[in-house]
Amino acid sequence: MAAKTIISRPIYGTLSPQPGKHHLFIADAEGALAITDMAGKAPPGFFDGAEIDFIPGSEGKHIAALEALKPAQLHIAPSFASLLPRLKQTLANAHMGLRLYLAGTEGLIGQAMQAALEAGMDHTSIQTEHRGSLARRMQCVHCKGITENVTTQPALCSHCGLLLLVRDHYSRRLAAFQGVCINAEDRSEIPPMEEAFP
Amino acid sequence: MSTGTTKLDVVVSDVVPVNHLVTRFHFRRRDGGLLPTFSGGAHVVVEMRDSDRTRLNPYSLMGSPLDTREYTISVRRDDVGRGGSLFMHRQVKPGLEMVISYPVNLFSLDLRAKKHLMLAGGIGITPFMAQTSQLAGAGGNFELHYTCRTASLGTYADVLRQRYGNRVRLYHDDREERIDLDRLLSSQPLGTHLYVCGPAGMINWVRDRAAALGWPSETVHFEHFAAPQPGAPFDVTLALSGKTIRVGEQQSLLEAMEAAGVDPPYLCRGGVCGQCETNVISSDGKFIHNDHWLSEEDHRSGCKIMPCVSRFEGKSLVLER
Ligand code: FES
């Protein structure tokens, strides 16, 4: 789990079974392991009312482990973008009592959280657990473009090409970290690019 | 000076009987100016000069927050209570000059909610009078379920029905009408916040069912003004002022401190806000914790007490303040 540095930096926890009958899990890659770990603490029948939406990624791992939990529904999606319409639909039709669990990368957690907030859920009532890559979703404060899966510091904006310092300043509305030009005074100054968010 | 208890000098501008238990009181500023703005769910503490003692009771503001020319409260007469409501009913007449606190809101609406579901029991309707006015003015989405003993005790039920039509549902105990709570709670759209005000039993029932049905606690709001419970008199020493005082049978610890010239902080006087919390320095006896503020662990430890509602039985008690 990433250390808390500034107030807007999200803090993630450990998934734990919440009371209620309807449970929705959104996970990517190693986020599946957060779900299987939590399953050990869940009361019998917990997954009877559960839907798991899973984005396995290129390696396609962990699907069998989720199947073994026998959730009411297991939906496999190639990317978050392809999952989003379904998620929005589910949330729009949902009733109070639906519990949401997000597990995996920060980008996934942030974007799923954003959809849930739009649907009226309170961020404090959503369970999150960070697993896997620390890659960040970054917004360039200059051109406003979003770059996914940023792993380096500084990072290149994929839209305007500026070299950006990836800040810990996080926007819940955008589900993204802010990237600010690192060499605004003198563009010829190019600090070394290092892997910072493996 | 007590936190949040800045005073307002007011005059009683009207006293209106509502039904055989409830009377409404209107207050205006003595200098004719506007009263401070408040939000739906706020209460004021009314000071009652009852011969040699001062009673301080909290009452929810029930007027529209959009109109600050006057404040209105409704008081349900309690013939076996400690006398505050009887004082209001018997002694308070139009023209009487009174002192009330600035409004404090411990039961405010969460305006991020997509929908507000309100449950009122009996006189617990008063904060919802202001909240519904506030929401209706802003085009807010709300639904109010109101249970009362009989139609004649359905205080303001007619006003609410007239204002909001089917957004208000009434349930009468004498006709054995009961809220189908599980169904109601399970059918609310995501983003609904729940508000409940009424007797303790109702609040506990609603909170328990909501939790069991998966409502996050952040979406469940409740207000319960527990009147201080009477009990056996006891003595207490206040370490900071070095005073030893006696808490009478009908008096709360907070009231006894005030009578002794100590000025402890308070906001709710009902064991919910946490403002009056004080540390126990030593004790030999048993605490009767009536508050909803301290955790069970705090209660068991005997290290803290809420003087507005809690009591003590035993040989000796020393408090910090
Ligand atoms: S005054 Fe609010 S808890 Fe005592």
XYZ file of C-alpha atoms and ligand atoms in Angstrom:
523
model
C 0.000 0.000 0.000
C 1.260 3.454 -0.863
C 2.213 5.712 2.020
C -0.006 8.659 2.872
C 1.805 11.809 1.847
C -0.758 14.547 1.305
C -4.412 14.754 2.207
C -5.838 14.135 -1.262
C -3.713 11.010 -1.670
C -6.160 8.086 -1.446
C -5.661 5.570 1.318
C -6.598 1.998 0.588
C -7.607 -0.628 3.061
C -8.214 -4.341 3.123
C -11.469 -5.717 1.787
C -13.760 -7.007 4.493
C -17.241 -8.475 4.140
C -19.946 -5.887 4.842
C -23.470 -6.601 6.059
C -26.172 -6.716 3.406
C -27.346 -8.989 0.634
C -25.975 -7.458 -2.542
C -22.263 -7.186 -3.154
C -20.526 -5.862 -6.235
C -16.813 -6.471 -6.779
C -14.738 -4.702 -9.402
C -11.178 -5.909 -9.740
C -8.279 -6.063 -12.137
C -5.277 -8.414 -12.297
C -3.986 -9.148 -8.791
C -7.051 -7.478 -7.309
C -8.612 -10.938 -7.696
C -6.385 -12.097 -4.846
C -7.834 -9.440 -2.549
C -11.244 -10.976 -3.233
C -10.154 -14.555 -2.678
C -8.366 -13.540 0.532
C -11.485 -11.785 1.750
C -13.623 -14.807 0.891
C -11.975 -16.651 3.768
C -13.565 -14.166 6.203
C -16.983 -14.035 4.517
C -20.003 -15.737 6.090
C -21.496 -18.749 4.281
C -23.671 -17.776 1.339
C -21.989 -14.387 1.014
C -21.280 -14.801 -2.709
C -24.853 -15.926 -3.470
C -25.738 -12.266 -3.851
C -22.454 -11.146 -5.346
C -21.414 -9.982 -8.773
C -17.749 -9.914 -9.693
C -16.585 -7.820 -12.639
C -13.017 -8.753 -13.427
C -10.424 -7.363 -15.829
C -7.740 -10.070 -15.948
C -5.287 -8.179 -18.153
C -2.948 -9.712 -20.705
C -1.849 -12.676 -18.618
C -5.438 -13.773 -18.003
C -4.712 -15.134 -14.542
C -6.962 -15.676 -11.516
C -10.228 -16.333 -13.378
C -10.531 -19.877 -12.060
C -9.995 -18.678 -8.481
C -12.900 -16.264 -8.822
C -15.103 -18.908 -10.457
C -14.457 -21.138 -7.476
C -16.147 -18.575 -5.217
C -19.397 -19.290 -7.109
C -20.631 -15.700 -7.265
C -24.146 -15.112 -8.615
C -22.462 -13.466 -11.610
C -18.902 -13.339 -12.899
C -18.266 -10.943 -15.717
C -14.902 -10.835 -17.477
C -13.997 -7.622 -19.294
C -11.011 -6.814 -21.512
C -10.584 -3.267 -20.138
C -12.107 -0.804 -17.737
C -13.450 1.248 -20.636
C -15.384 -1.768 -21.916
C -16.710 -2.498 -18.440
C -17.855 1.046 -17.710
C -21.231 1.016 -19.522
C -22.238 -2.130 -17.677
C -21.073 -0.706 -14.362
C -23.028 2.500 -14.909
C -26.123 0.509 -15.750
C -25.760 -1.661 -12.664
C -25.326 1.358 -10.413
C -28.231 3.233 -11.966
C -30.571 0.339 -11.225
C -29.147 -0.457 -7.813
C -30.838 0.117 -4.497
C -29.474 1.158 -1.141
C -27.909 -1.866 0.453
C -25.631 -2.638 -2.496
C -22.073 -2.825 -1.193
C -19.142 -2.023 -3.441
C -15.659 -3.541 -3.256
C -12.810 -2.315 -5.475
C -9.512 -4.134 -5.708
C -6.454 -3.853 -7.896
C -4.599 -0.944 -9.434
C -5.120 2.663 -8.451
C -6.421 3.482 -11.916
C -9.135 0.864 -11.610
C -10.065 1.823 -8.064
C -10.153 5.516 -8.929
C -12.274 5.171 -12.032
C -14.731 2.697 -10.511
C -14.975 4.980 -7.480
C -15.734 7.889 -9.776
C -18.639 5.998 -11.364
C -19.926 5.060 -7.901
C -19.745 8.652 -6.641
C -21.668 9.819 -9.675
C -24.327 7.241 -8.847
C -24.587 8.761 -5.367
C -22.465 6.419 -3.285
C -20.380 7.855 -0.483
C -16.643 7.228 -0.880
C -16.279 6.339 2.791
C -18.692 3.468 2.345
C -16.768 1.830 -0.490
C -14.252 -0.869 0.344
C -10.932 -0.622 -1.488
C -7.748 -2.639 -1.568
C -4.705 -1.846 -3.634
C -3.000 -4.805 -5.275
C -0.534 -5.133 -8.084
C 1.065 -2.353 -10.043
C 1.466 1.148 -8.598
C 0.968 2.632 -12.075
C -0.882 5.949 -11.961
C -3.543 7.580 -14.025
C -2.314 11.131 -14.535
C -3.905 14.334 -15.698
C -1.681 16.917 -17.319
C -2.607 20.211 -15.643
C -1.596 22.086 -18.811
C -3.487 20.341 -21.626
C -5.890 18.396 -19.300
C -5.177 15.180 -21.186
C -5.187 11.952 -19.218
C -2.330 9.487 -19.521
C -2.969 5.956 -18.225
C -0.502 3.616 -16.545
C 2.214 6.101 -15.713
C 5.108 4.294 -14.038
C 7.931 6.839 -14.263
C 8.931 10.054 -12.578
C 8.939 12.435 -14.405
C 6.502 11.228 -17.048
C 5.695 12.312 -20.538
C 2.189 13.650 -21.248
C 0.845 11.470 -24.038
C -1.199 14.399 -25.359
C 0.966 17.540 -25.358
C 4.348 15.941 -24.828
C 5.395 18.068 -21.834
C 7.626 16.476 -19.265
C 5.589 16.261 -16.080
C 6.330 15.841 -12.398
C 3.736 13.319 -11.180
C 2.409 14.767 -7.961
C 0.705 12.990 -5.080
C -2.084 15.504 -5.461
C -5.071 13.368 -6.407
C -8.408 14.467 -7.838
C -11.308 12.267 -6.872
C -13.463 13.914 -9.518
C -11.022 12.951 -12.272
C -9.717 9.803 -10.581
C -6.258 10.994 -11.540
C -3.031 12.367 -10.127
C -1.893 15.771 -11.244
C 1.117 16.090 -13.508
C 2.896 19.481 -13.580
C 5.580 20.582 -16.046
C 8.942 19.847 -14.442
C 11.071 22.127 -16.626
C 8.811 25.079 -17.366
C 11.637 27.594 -16.851
C 14.122 25.891 -19.101
C 12.961 23.163 -21.452
C 16.503 22.062 -22.159
C 16.808 20.853 -18.602
C 15.851 17.188 -18.759
C 16.000 15.381 -15.426
C 16.546 11.611 -15.630
C 13.388 9.538 -15.933
C 13.176 6.830 -13.295
C 10.721 4.075 -12.627
C 8.739 5.352 -9.640
C 5.409 3.491 -9.765
C 6.258 -0.114 -10.686
C -18.358 30.853 27.948
C -19.895 27.625 26.742
C -19.110 26.658 23.182
C -21.937 27.234 20.752
C -24.123 28.800 23.357
C -23.870 32.412 22.296
C -27.130 33.941 23.387
C -29.970 35.663 21.586
C -32.377 38.026 23.327
C -35.844 37.248 22.062
C -39.465 37.970 22.814
C -42.244 35.431 22.522
C -44.321 36.735 19.633
C -46.977 34.039 19.590
C -48.103 30.917 21.439
C -50.348 28.583 19.452
C -51.935 25.395 20.797
C -51.596 22.709 18.111
C -53.352 19.776 19.778
C -53.958 18.637 23.333
C -50.264 17.829 23.894
C -48.340 20.158 21.626
C -47.955 23.938 21.659
C -46.026 26.052 19.210
C -43.936 29.054 20.265
C -42.750 31.881 18.045
C -39.740 34.026 18.922
C -38.588 37.319 17.456
C -35.495 39.318 18.189
C -36.085 41.914 20.873
C -34.335 44.566 18.782
C -36.531 43.752 15.793
C -33.661 42.539 13.606
C -33.318 39.296 11.689
C -32.324 36.133 13.505
C -29.236 34.168 12.473
C -29.580 31.864 9.495
C -29.913 28.174 10.256
C -30.231 24.957 8.308
C -32.937 22.311 8.571
C -32.422 20.077 11.603
C -30.906 22.797 13.825
C -31.982 23.271 17.418
C -31.793 26.075 19.950
C -31.437 25.764 23.710
C -34.210 27.713 25.435
C -33.458 29.180 28.854
C -36.362 29.040 31.260
C -36.236 31.127 34.411
C -38.381 28.973 36.640
C -38.370 30.808 40.009
C -34.960 30.034 41.535
C -33.749 27.601 38.906
C -32.822 27.931 35.268
C -33.894 25.156 32.973
C -32.194 24.745 29.621
C -33.976 22.568 27.103
C -33.069 21.969 23.455
C -35.834 22.238 20.834
C -35.630 21.819 17.070
C -36.368 24.843 14.930
C -39.336 23.969 12.776
C -39.845 27.078 10.680
C -38.503 27.514 7.194
C -34.759 28.287 7.128
C -35.677 30.744 4.370
C -37.479 32.962 6.871
C -35.344 34.330 9.700
C -37.758 36.975 10.950
C -38.846 34.462 13.556
C -37.940 31.109 15.031
C -40.610 28.562 15.850
C -40.427 25.510 18.070
C -43.056 22.983 19.115
C -43.116 21.617 22.613
C -44.837 18.397 23.593
C -46.136 18.506 27.150
C -44.671 15.809 29.356
C -46.637 15.594 32.600
C -44.193 13.195 34.236
C -41.031 14.836 32.912
C -38.731 17.154 34.781
C -40.854 20.214 34.271
C -39.334 22.060 31.298
C -42.182 21.339 28.923
C -44.721 22.140 31.632
C -43.009 25.466 32.216
C -43.217 26.230 28.514
C -46.887 25.290 28.405
C -47.913 27.092 31.590
C -45.658 30.101 32.003
C -44.639 31.187 28.542
C -47.021 33.788 27.102
C -46.757 36.217 24.207
C -44.667 39.229 25.186
C -42.395 37.293 27.562
C -38.723 38.140 27.119
C -36.547 35.046 26.905
C -32.992 34.047 26.094
C -32.195 31.319 23.602
C -28.917 30.015 22.206
C -27.707 30.464 18.661
C -28.896 27.583 16.494
C -26.699 24.485 16.413
C -27.184 21.729 13.877
C -26.395 18.165 14.896
C -28.896 16.709 12.438
C -28.182 18.373 9.137
C -29.077 17.147 5.695
C -26.316 15.667 3.604
C -26.847 17.702 0.471
C -24.763 15.334 -1.628
C -27.579 12.791 -1.326
C -29.642 12.046 -4.416
C -32.689 11.461 -2.277
C -33.609 12.085 1.349
C -35.723 9.478 3.108
C -37.117 10.783 6.400
C -38.722 8.809 9.196
C -40.432 10.670 12.029
C -42.099 9.393 15.167
C -44.408 11.659 17.192
C -42.889 15.005 18.129
C -39.778 13.880 16.208
C -41.499 15.547 13.264
C -40.201 19.027 14.182
C -36.725 18.966 12.575
C -38.312 17.589 9.404
C -40.621 20.592 9.199
C -37.566 22.772 8.590
C -35.718 20.198 6.482
C -38.645 19.675 4.122
C -39.075 23.450 3.747
C -35.404 23.738 2.926
C -35.476 20.902 0.400
C -38.745 21.939 -1.201
C -37.317 25.420 -1.745
C -34.307 23.920 -3.499
C -36.284 21.362 -5.510
C -34.817 18.518 -3.452
C -35.974 14.940 -3.667
C -37.447 13.731 -0.389
C -40.031 11.383 1.052
C -41.316 11.585 4.619
C -42.826 8.700 6.597
C -44.494 9.858 9.776
C -45.852 7.624 12.521
C -48.096 9.022 15.239
C -50.315 7.541 17.909
C -53.620 8.849 16.614
C -54.727 11.193 13.875
C -55.401 13.944 16.436
C -51.805 13.632 17.686
C -50.394 13.735 14.176
C -48.843 17.109 14.843
C -48.616 19.077 11.564
C -49.584 15.992 9.534
C -52.296 18.036 7.800
C -49.881 20.888 7.044
C -47.344 18.480 5.604
C -49.899 16.616 3.514
C -51.163 19.878 2.159
C -47.685 21.118 1.316
C -46.187 17.955 -0.089
C -49.057 15.590 -0.957
C -47.986 12.023 -1.504
C -44.416 12.696 -0.571
C -45.732 12.409 2.997
C -47.037 9.035 4.231
C -48.820 8.769 7.551
C -49.056 5.767 9.866
C -51.406 5.740 12.863
C -50.674 3.407 15.768
C -54.339 3.194 16.784
C -55.199 1.872 13.325
C -52.299 -0.554 13.557
C -50.605 0.968 10.553
C -46.929 0.147 10.546
C -44.099 1.101 8.244
C -43.001 -1.864 6.143
C -39.451 -0.874 6.987
C -37.509 -3.631 5.250
C -39.371 -3.079 2.028
C -39.012 0.666 2.260
C -35.283 0.487 2.920
C -34.616 -2.120 0.251
C -36.347 -0.173 -2.488
C -34.450 3.109 -2.185
C -32.253 4.189 -5.081
C -28.505 4.291 -4.601
C -27.453 7.635 -3.149
C -30.362 7.889 -0.702
C -29.662 9.177 2.799
C -31.849 8.174 5.704
C -32.864 10.484 8.561
C -34.722 9.361 11.640
C -36.026 11.330 14.600
C -38.363 9.954 17.224
C -38.407 7.811 20.359
C -35.264 5.807 21.182
C -36.981 2.507 20.335
C -37.819 3.704 16.848
C -34.339 5.046 16.222
C -32.736 1.778 17.312
C -35.119 -0.254 15.182
C -34.445 1.819 12.069
C -30.671 1.899 12.576
C -30.531 -1.853 13.154
C -32.590 -2.717 10.085
C -30.689 -0.268 7.884
C -27.356 -1.746 8.979
C -28.573 -5.312 8.444
C -29.806 -4.433 4.965
C -26.432 -3.067 3.956
C -26.916 0.685 4.400
C -23.510 2.215 5.168
C -23.572 4.013 8.511
C -22.481 7.257 6.795
C -25.883 7.392 5.090
C -27.946 6.963 8.250
C -28.569 10.082 10.341
C -30.537 10.203 13.542
C -31.481 12.627 16.240
C -32.530 11.727 19.691
C -32.681 14.202 22.502
C -32.643 12.034 25.595
C -33.972 14.048 28.498
C -31.761 13.601 31.545
C -33.059 10.707 33.631
C -33.846 11.345 37.302
C -32.112 9.165 39.902
C -30.735 9.005 43.419
C -28.906 12.181 44.516
C -25.100 11.949 44.569
C -22.118 14.096 45.491
C -19.335 15.028 43.138
C -16.074 16.916 43.527
C -14.872 19.061 40.648
C -11.086 19.013 40.713
C -10.400 22.180 38.724
C -12.638 24.453 40.762
C -12.237 22.472 43.961
C -15.988 22.494 44.490
C -18.010 19.676 45.952
C -21.614 19.733 44.806
C -24.739 17.669 45.219
C -26.686 16.481 42.169
C -30.367 16.366 43.052
C -32.819 13.671 42.105
C -34.379 15.683 39.260
C -31.221 17.478 38.300
C -28.606 16.463 35.758
C -24.923 16.620 36.617
C -24.548 19.387 34.045
C -27.355 21.385 35.654
C -25.822 20.937 39.097
C -22.481 22.224 37.810
C -24.182 25.228 36.276
C -26.100 25.917 39.487
C -22.756 25.885 41.328
C -21.408 28.588 39.048
C -19.250 26.342 36.861
C -19.779 27.019 33.168
C -19.187 23.732 31.358
C -19.524 23.526 27.562
C -22.585 21.919 25.979
C -24.463 21.873 22.694
C -27.200 19.260 22.788
C -27.863 18.539 26.469
C -29.025 15.155 25.245
C -25.925 12.974 25.280
C -25.204 12.997 21.560
C -22.850 15.838 20.657
C -19.828 15.097 22.831
C -19.347 18.688 23.870
C -19.763 18.222 27.622
C -17.391 15.238 27.940
C -15.237 15.317 31.045
C -12.606 13.064 32.610
C -13.163 11.054 35.745
C -10.253 11.494 38.138
C -11.381 8.941 40.689
C -14.537 7.085 41.527
C -15.897 4.512 43.904
C -19.269 3.370 42.689
C -21.243 2.728 39.561
C -21.808 4.941 36.527
C -25.192 5.165 34.850
C -24.197 6.196 31.358
C -27.206 7.411 29.423
C -25.322 8.963 26.516
C -24.970 7.963 22.870
C -21.576 9.603 22.541
C -18.977 7.535 24.360
C -18.009 4.113 23.084
C -18.889 1.015 25.062
C -15.239 0.748 25.923
C -15.258 4.295 27.369
C -18.324 3.348 29.396
C -16.669 0.269 30.799
C -13.406 2.034 31.586
C -15.160 4.553 33.841
C -12.673 7.226 32.750
C -15.139 9.572 31.070
C -18.647 10.821 31.644
C -21.170 13.002 29.790
C -22.615 15.240 32.535
C -25.674 16.278 30.511
C -27.394 12.891 30.818
C -25.307 10.493 32.891
C -25.467 9.788 36.617
C -23.537 8.017 39.332
C -24.353 5.823 42.309
C -21.761 5.202 44.987
C -19.420 6.546 47.597
C -17.284 9.121 45.839
C -16.739 10.729 42.471
C -14.111 13.270 41.410
C -14.355 14.834 37.955
C -11.818 16.995 36.232
C -14.181 19.820 35.421
S -24.074 18.402 25.822
Fe -24.057 17.129 24.116
S -23.334 15.278 24.921
Fe -23.584 16.502 26.657
